[in-house]
Coordinates of C-alpha atoms in Angstrom, one line a residue:
X877 CA 219.1 41.7 77.0
X878 CA 220.2 38.7 78.9
X879 CA 220.9 35.7 76.9
X880 CA 217.9 33.1 77.0
X881 CA 217.8 29.3 76.5
X882 CA 214.1 29.0 75.8
X883 CA 212.1 32.2 74.8
X884 CA 208.7 32.3 76.1
X885 CA 206.4 34.5 73.8
X886 CA 203.7 35.8 75.7
X887 CA 200.5 35.3 73.9
X888 CA 197.9 36.7 76.7
X889 CA 197.3 40.1 75.1
X890 CA 196.0 38.3 71.7
X891 CA 195.1 34.6 72.6
X892 CA 193.9 35.1 76.1
X893 CA 192.0 37.9 75.4
X894 CA 190.3 37.1 72.6
X895 CA 188.7 34.2 74.2
X896 CA 187.0 35.9 77.0
X897 CA 184.1 37.9 77.0
X898 CA 185.2 41.1 79.0
X899 CA 187.1 43.7 77.1
X900 CA 190.1 44.9 78.4
X901 CA 190.6 48.8 78.1
X902 CA 193.2 49.8 75.9
X903 CA 195.2 51.8 78.7
X904 CA 195.1 48.7 80.7
X905 CA 196.7 46.7 78.0
X906 CA 199.2 49.3 77.5
X907 CA 200.1 49.1 81.3
X908 CA 199.9 45.3 81.1
X909 CA 202.2 44.9 78.0
X910 CA 204.8 47.4 79.7
X911 CA 204.9 45.2 82.9
X912 CA 205.5 42.0 80.8
X913 CA 208.2 43.7 79.0
X914 CA 209.9 44.8 82.5
X915 CA 209.6 41.3 83.5
X916 CA 212.0 40.3 80.8
X917 CA 209.6 38.9 78.0
X918 CA 211.2 39.5 74.9
X919 CA 208.4 38.6 72.6
X920 CA 204.9 39.7 73.2
X921 CA 201.9 38.9 70.9
X922 CA 199.9 42.0 71.5
X923 CA 196.6 41.4 69.1
X924 CA 195.3 40.1 65.8
X925 CA 194.0 42.1 62.8
X926 CA 190.6 40.8 62.5
X927 CA 187.6 42.7 62.0
X928 CA 186.3 44.1 65.2
X929 CA 182.9 42.6 64.8
X930 CA 184.4 39.4 65.2
X931 CA 186.8 40.1 68.1
X932 CA 185.7 43.1 69.7
X933 CA 188.4 42.4 72.2
X934 CA 191.1 43.3 69.8
X935 CA 189.7 46.3 68.0
X936 CA 192.5 48.3 69.0
X937 CA 195.5 46.1 68.0
X938 CA 197.1 48.8 65.7
X939 CA 197.2 51.2 68.4
X940 CA 198.6 48.7 70.8
X941 CA 201.1 47.7 68.2
X942 CA 202.6 51.3 67.6
X943 CA 202.7 51.6 71.5
X944 CA 204.6 48.3 72.1
X945 CA 207.1 49.0 69.0
X946 CA 208.4 51.8 71.1
X947 CA 209.4 49.3 74.1
X948 CA 213.1 48.7 73.8
X949 CA 214.0 45.0 73.1
X950 CA 210.5 43.8 72.7
X951 CA 209.5 42.1 69.5
X952 CA 205.7 43.0 68.6
X953 CA 204.0 39.9 67.3
X954 CA 200.4 39.7 66.0
X955 CA 198.1 37.1 64.3
X956 CA 196.8 38.0 60.8
X957 CA 194.5 35.7 59.2
X958 CA 194.7 37.0 55.5
X959 CA 196.2 39.5 53.3
X960 CA 194.5 42.4 54.4
X961 CA 195.3 41.9 58.1
X962 CA 198.9 41.5 57.2
X963 CA 198.9 44.9 55.3
X964 CA 197.1 46.6 58.6
X965 CA 199.7 44.8 60.5
X966 CA 202.7 46.1 58.4
X967 CA 201.2 49.9 58.4
X968 CA 201.0 49.8 62.5
X969 CA 204.7 48.4 62.3
X970 CA 204.5 44.9 63.5
X971 CA 207.7 43.0 64.1
X972 CA 206.4 39.5 63.4
X973 CA 203.3 38.2 61.6
X974 CA 201.7 34.8 62.1
X975 CA 199.2 33.5 59.8
X976 CA 197.4 30.4 61.1
X977 CA 196.6 27.5 58.5
X978 CA 194.3 24.8 60.1
X979 CA 195.3 21.4 59.0
X980 CA 192.0 20.2 60.1
X981 CA 190.1 21.9 56.9
X982 CA 186.9 21.8 59.0
X983 CA 188.5 24.0 61.4
X984 CA 189.7 26.3 58.6
X985 CA 186.5 26.8 57.2
X986 CA 184.9 27.6 60.5
X987 CA 187.9 29.6 61.8
X988 CA 189.0 31.6 58.5
X989 CA 186.3 30.6 56.2
X990 CA 189.0 29.2 53.8
X991 CA 190.2 25.9 52.4
X992 CA 193.6 25.0 52.3
X993 CA 194.2 26.3 49.1
X994 CA 192.7 29.7 49.9
X995 CA 194.8 29.9 52.8
X996 CA 198.0 29.2 50.8
X997 CA 197.1 31.9 48.4
X998 CA 196.8 34.2 51.3
X999 CA 200.0 33.4 52.4
X1000 CA 201.6 33.7 48.8
X1001 CA 200.1 37.4 48.7
X1002 CA 201.3 38.4 52.1
X1003 CA 205.0 36.9 51.4
X1004 CA 204.6 39.2 48.1
X1005 CA 203.9 42.2 50.2
X1006 CA 206.8 41.6 52.6
X1007 CA 209.2 40.9 49.9
X1008 CA 208.4 44.5 48.3
X1009 CA 209.5 46.0 51.5
X1010 CA 213.3 47.2 52.7
X1011 CA 214.9 44.3 54.2
X1012 CA 215.1 46.3 57.6
X1013 CA 211.4 46.8 57.6
X1014 CA 210.3 43.5 56.8
X1015 CA 208.5 41.6 59.2
X1016 CA 209.1 37.7 60.1
X1017 CA 206.5 35.7 58.6
X1018 CA 205.4 32.6 60.5
X1019 CA 202.7 29.9 59.3
X1020 CA 200.9 28.6 62.3
X1021 CA 200.1 24.8 61.7
X1022 CA 196.7 24.8 64.0
X1023 CA 194.9 21.6 64.9
X1024 CA 197.9 19.8 64.1
X1025 CA 197.6 17.1 66.9
X1026 CA 193.7 16.6 66.7
X1027 CA 190.7 18.6 66.3
X1028 CA 187.5 18.7 68.2
X1029 CA 185.5 19.0 64.8
X1030 CA 187.2 16.4 63.0
X1031 CA 189.0 14.3 65.5
X1032 CA 192.5 12.7 64.4
X1033 CA 194.5 14.6 62.2
X1034 CA 196.9 13.0 59.6
X1035 CA 200.7 13.6 60.6
X1036 CA 201.2 13.1 56.6
X1037 CA 199.0 16.0 56.1
X1038 CA 200.8 18.1 58.9
X1039 CA 204.0 17.6 57.0
X1040 CA 202.4 18.2 53.5
X1041 CA 201.1 21.7 55.1
X1042 CA 204.5 22.7 56.6
X1043 CA 206.0 22.0 53.3
X1044 CA 203.3 24.1 51.6
X1045 CA 203.7 27.0 53.9
X1046 CA 207.6 27.3 53.7
X1047 CA 207.0 26.9 49.7
X1048 CA 204.6 29.8 50.0
X1049 CA 207.2 31.9 51.6
X1050 CA 206.8 31.6 55.1
X1051 CA 210.3 32.1 57.0
X1052 CA 209.2 29.3 59.6
X1053 CA 206.4 27.4 60.5
X1054 CA 205.1 26.6 64.1
X1055 CA 203.0 23.8 65.8
X1056 CA 199.9 24.7 67.6
X1057 CA 197.8 22.2 69.5
X1058 CA 194.6 24.4 69.2
X1059 CA 192.6 21.9 70.9
X1060 CA 194.6 20.2 73.7
X1061 CA 194.7 17.0 72.2
X1062 CA 198.6 16.5 72.0
X1063 CA 200.7 14.1 74.3
X1064 CA 204.6 14.2 74.7
X1065 CA 205.2 11.2 72.5
X1066 CA 203.1 12.8 69.5
X1067 CA 204.6 16.3 70.2
X1068 CA 208.2 14.8 70.2
X1069 CA 207.4 12.6 66.9
X1070 CA 205.6 15.3 65.0
X1071 CA 208.5 17.9 65.5
X1072 CA 211.1 15.3 64.4
X1073 CA 208.8 14.7 61.3
X1074 CA 208.4 18.5 60.6
X1075 CA 212.3 19.2 61.1
X1076 CA 213.3 16.4 58.6
X1077 CA 210.8 17.9 56.1
X1078 CA 211.8 21.6 56.3
X1079 CA 214.7 21.8 58.5
X1080 CA 215.4 22.6 62.0
X1081 CA 216.1 26.3 61.6
X1082 CA 212.3 26.5 60.1
X1083 CA 210.5 24.9 63.1
X1084 CA 211.7 26.6 66.4
X1085 CA 208.5 27.2 68.4
X1086 CA 205.3 25.8 69.7
X1087 CA 201.9 26.7 71.0
X1088 CA 200.2 24.4 73.7
X1089 CA 197.0 24.5 75.6
X1090 CA 196.6 22.5 78.9
X1091 CA 192.9 21.3 78.1
X1092 CA 193.5 17.8 79.4
X1093 CA 196.4 18.6 81.7
X1094 CA 199.1 17.9 79.4
X1095 CA 200.5 21.4 78.6
X1096 CA 203.9 21.3 80.7
X1097 CA 204.6 17.5 79.5
X1098 CA 204.3 18.5 76.4
X1099 CA 206.7 21.7 76.8
X1100 CA 209.2 19.3 78.1
X1101 CA 209.0 17.0 75.1
X1102 CA 209.2 20.1 72.6
X1103 CA 212.4 21.4 74.5
X1104 CA 214.2 18.1 74.4
X1105 CA 213.3 17.6 70.5
X1106 CA 215.1 21.1 70.2
X1107 CA 212.6 23.8 70.3
X1108 CA 213.7 26.9 71.4
X1109 CA 210.4 29.1 71.7
X1110 CA 207.2 28.2 73.7
X1111 CA 203.8 30.3 73.8
X1112 CA 202.1 30.8 76.9
X1113 CA 199.5 33.0 78.5
X1114 CA 199.6 34.7 81.7
X1115 CA 197.4 33.2 84.4
X1116 CA 196.4 30.8 81.7
X1117 CA 193.5 32.8 80.0
X1118 CA 192.2 32.4 76.8
X1119 CA 191.8 29.4 74.1
X1120 CA 190.3 29.2 70.8
X1121 CA 186.7 30.4 70.5
X1122 CA 186.6 28.8 67.1
X1123 CA 187.2 25.2 68.3
X1124 CA 184.6 24.1 71.2
X1125 CA 186.1 22.8 74.3
X1126 CA 189.6 24.0 73.3
X1127 CA 190.1 25.9 76.6
X1128 CA 193.3 26.3 78.6
X1129 CA 196.5 28.2 77.4
X1130 CA 199.3 27.0 79.5
X1131 CA 200.0 29.2 82.2
X1132 CA 203.3 31.5 81.8
X1133 CA 204.1 31.8 85.5
X1134 CA 204.2 27.8 85.8
X1135 CA 206.2 27.6 82.6
X1136 CA 208.8 30.0 84.0
X1137 CA 209.3 28.0 86.8
X1138 CA 209.5 24.8 85.1
X1139 CA 212.2 26.1 82.6
X1140 CA 214.3 28.1 85.2
X1141 CA 214.1 25.1 87.7
X1142 CA 215.6 23.0 84.9
X1143 CA 218.4 25.4 84.8
X1144 CA 217.1 27.0 81.4
X1145 CA 217.3 30.8 81.3
X1146 CA 214.1 32.5 80.1
X1147 CA 215.2 36.1 80.9
X1148 CA 212.1 36.3 83.1
X1149 CA 212.3 38.2 86.4
X1150 CA 209.8 36.4 88.8
X1151 CA 209.1 39.1 90.9
X1152 CA 208.3 41.3 88.2
X1153 CA 206.3 38.8 86.4
X1154 CA 204.2 38.8 89.5
X1155 CA 203.6 42.4 89.5
X1156 CA 202.8 42.0 85.6
X1157 CA 199.9 39.3 87.0
X1158 CA 198.8 42.0 89.5
X1159 CA 198.1 44.5 86.4
X1160 CA 196.3 42.0 84.7
X1161 CA 194.1 40.8 87.5
X1162 CA 193.1 44.4 88.5
X1163 CA 192.1 45.0 84.8
X1164 CA 190.1 41.8 84.5
X1165 CA 188.2 41.7 87.7
X1166 CA 185.7 38.9 86.5
X1167 CA 188.3 36.7 84.9
X1168 CA 189.6 34.0 87.0
X1169 CA 193.6 33.4 86.8
X1170 CA 195.3 30.1 87.0
X1171 CA 198.8 28.7 88.0
X1172 CA 200.2 26.6 90.6
X1173 CA 203.3 28.8 91.1
X1174 CA 201.9 32.2 91.8
X1175 CA 199.9 30.4 94.9
X1176 CA 202.5 28.6 96.3
X1177 CA 205.5 30.8 95.6
X1178 CA 209.1 29.9 95.0
X1179 CA 210.7 26.9 97.0
X1180 CA 213.2 28.2 99.8
X1181 CA 216.4 28.9 98.3
X1182 CA 215.7 28.5 94.9
X1183 CA 217.9 29.8 92.4
X1184 CA 216.5 30.3 89.0
X1185 CA 218.3 29.3 85.5
X1186 CA 221.5 27.8 87.2

């Protein structure tokens, strides 16, 4: 696989699909994920191990994980809310597990029905489970600091609390933490400051990625701030589909296609092929005929003479 400067983690098959009413057929998901992999996306979040009655859109996650594992060069990532979900993810063969901890405890109770202490207990259980596996079979464990830039339920979120929760997740056994602007409240100054504080608290190698929403149009500006602050992985959703169904008004994942253009125009290699990416978008649109896809780059096309990543 070609060397990349910034890894784009495509989260549409999880965060995108969980937030829309239309259920994408399993075979269509497989076709989309195959197209994403062919376009050069090295990490794809393919689903979430939550009860089907809560998120019926993701009821086939175990099958999707087993399918995606067979695609060479792809890190198969999933979200797990608890130890049971992690056990199912391990059994299916996921390479990376992300467990969310909402810094806003109100959101945590709404999203996971657990307090901070209870989530950290789950994290310790997951870490113990993974330590019991042979090193070569052990998935990477990320603790996602959700609502870390603000919460639609609580409002402002304490930065000091974000730092304490980052430290607590590492102490509980996470390999790394990630920042998540679940509600689209963040701005570039805030993003840059928060990354610096968490880096100082847990180390630069323990915070490399960020999950941003474009709810108020700040998504790509926040990406630029995050990259300048040293992060090397950015989540995005093809067509900008999805958001968080448990945070009112938190629509708007950043658009993968526009993110790829931004980074490549800046001379940062993403490993993504533009033409193949747009083919993957066609696969998505054909499967989700009732869901609008967003993005300026697919509509405008590439500038004349554009040279990506140089």
